Amino acid sequence: MGPRHTVPVRRVALIGATGSIGRQAVEIVEAHPGLELVAAASGSTPIDGLAPLTQAGGDPTELLERAEPDVVLNAVVGFAGLPVTFWALERGVDLALANKESLVAAGELALAAQARGGGRLLPVDSEHSAAFQCLEGRGADQVDSLVLTASGGPFRGRTRDELGDVTGDEALAHPTWNMGPKITIDSATLANKGLELIEAHFLFGLPYERIEVVVHPTSVVHAIVRFRDGAALAHLGYPDMRVPISFALTYPDRSATPVPALDLAAGLTLEFHAPDLETFPLLGLAREAGLRGGTYPCAYNAANEVAVAAFLDDRLPFLGIADVVEETLAAADGSPAATLDELMEKDAQARQLATRRLRVLA
Ligand SMILES: NC(=O)c1ccc[n+]([C@@H]2O[C@H](COP(=O)([O-])OP(=O)(O)OC[C@H]3O[C@@H](n4cnc5c(N)ncnc54)[C@H](OP(=O)(O)O)[C@@H]3O)[C@@H](O)[C@H]2O)c1
């Protein structure tokens, strides 16, 4: 027998433990002897007993202080995930980031916090995890362009006229991914891909002109990186979030997961086409907000959150979501925020604008 190596256990804090990502993360952590769930938090759902330290509601950063984790998985939905992102980045604690909204809203401030803290920012979003793996640490200078794939959502192929009266239930029926309600609606409007475009810009330091979005209905290819030498690396796998969650929590290892290996003999459809920006204007609006920079991405995210909540609540038609975001962006003061407090203010202002617009449209 050779010498026994003891690998230190990684202490995981999971914020947003009761959601779609959170539940899958619990499964990954429980199955991995090298991972230990030391703290878990939810927005309001009771989670007693899930971890030694738990909290339902309140400020999750207080829990993080007590938990002293090696890695924080931020699986909170929406702008509410911001304090958790900054807690980890400022302290140099590894951040496994599912909460894309915090990076979209606070990109520059988040990167500055990461530079100060010196920890790792490991994307959990499947497309960004895929791109991160294809890049293998190579910088933007070696990259020609990045391709993010979109399933197209439940309304792929429909025209604007056919979307006037779609219901929440129809929009919640995603063809390839099983996710929480907010991101599922974002997938139906393509706002999710818009948020991911901005997220990719900050994560990989690529200008928007070099990030392309293509529709790929089977969701098997998650991202493609085209390098300057003419090679293009793609990341393939069944659409299952346990893969990027496991990758982020066990990085730089690749631990086993219950997800089956890709079966090529069963047939694989690799179909790609350009997104329909006229029917799904939220993708183009995200690109515009990203290009304008400053706090326009924050305003985009805030207005989208307000509009999606209203749609799910039957207070806004499906097509109204894009109208609310467009009007908010037109009225917003997108000047940059120098501090987190300023950013919070911009977020609140955008929410007010969006709510006002909502009253007109509803
Ligand atoms: N689901 C996916 O497959 C997927 C894929 C890629 C990226 N993402 C991203 O991952 C994030 C989570 O998505 P999801 O689909 O898992 O959402 P979800 O199912 O709606 O779950 C959201 C989680 O956040 C918690 N939460 C809400 N507000 C909170 C707060 N203020 N403090 C602490 N916890 C709070 C919720 O707690 P309660 O249960 O108590 O409300 C719940 O545990 C989103 O940013 C999404 O874009 C998700």
PDB file of N, CA and C in Angstrom, residues 53 72 83 177 191 226 282:
ATOM      1  N   LEU A  53     -24.580  25.632  10.425  1.00  0.00           N
ATOM      2  CA  LEU A  53     -25.082  27.011  10.565  1.00  0.00           C
ATOM      3  C   LEU A  53     -26.114  27.248   9.474  1.00  0.00           C
ATOM      4  N   VAL A  72     -17.675  30.116  -1.290  1.00  0.00           N
ATOM      5  CA  VAL A  72     -19.074  30.531  -1.159  1.00  0.00           C
ATOM      6  C   VAL A  72     -19.764  30.259  -2.481  1.00  0.00           C
ATOM      7  N   PRO A  83     -24.668  41.447  -1.835  1.00  0.00           N
ATOM      8  CA  PRO A  83     -23.802  41.445  -0.642  1.00  0.00           C
ATOM      9  C   PRO A  83     -22.976  40.166  -0.507  1.00  0.00           C
ATOM     10  N   TRP A 177     -33.949  23.157 -19.930  1.00  0.00           N
ATOM     11  CA  TRP A 177     -33.417  23.358 -18.575  1.00  0.00           C
ATOM     12  C   TRP A 177     -34.563  23.440 -17.575  1.00  0.00           C
ATOM     13  N   ALA A 191     -33.727  37.649 -22.169  1.00  0.00           N
ATOM     14  CA  ALA A 191     -33.006  38.538 -21.239  1.00  0.00           C
ATOM     15  C   ALA A 191     -31.895  37.745 -20.551  1.00  0.00           C
ATOM     16  N   ARG A 226     -13.396  30.838 -29.971  1.00  0.00           N
ATOM     17  CA  ARG A 226     -12.578  30.862 -31.183  1.00  0.00           C
ATOM     18  C   ARG A 226     -11.280  31.582 -30.819  1.00  0.00           C
ATOM     19  N   LEU A 282     -34.996  41.976 -25.771  1.00  0.00           N
ATOM     20  CA  LEU A 282     -34.199  42.121 -24.543  1.00  0.00           C
ATOM     21  C   LEU A 282     -32.737  41.723 -24.730  1.00  0.00           C
TER      22      LEU A 282
END
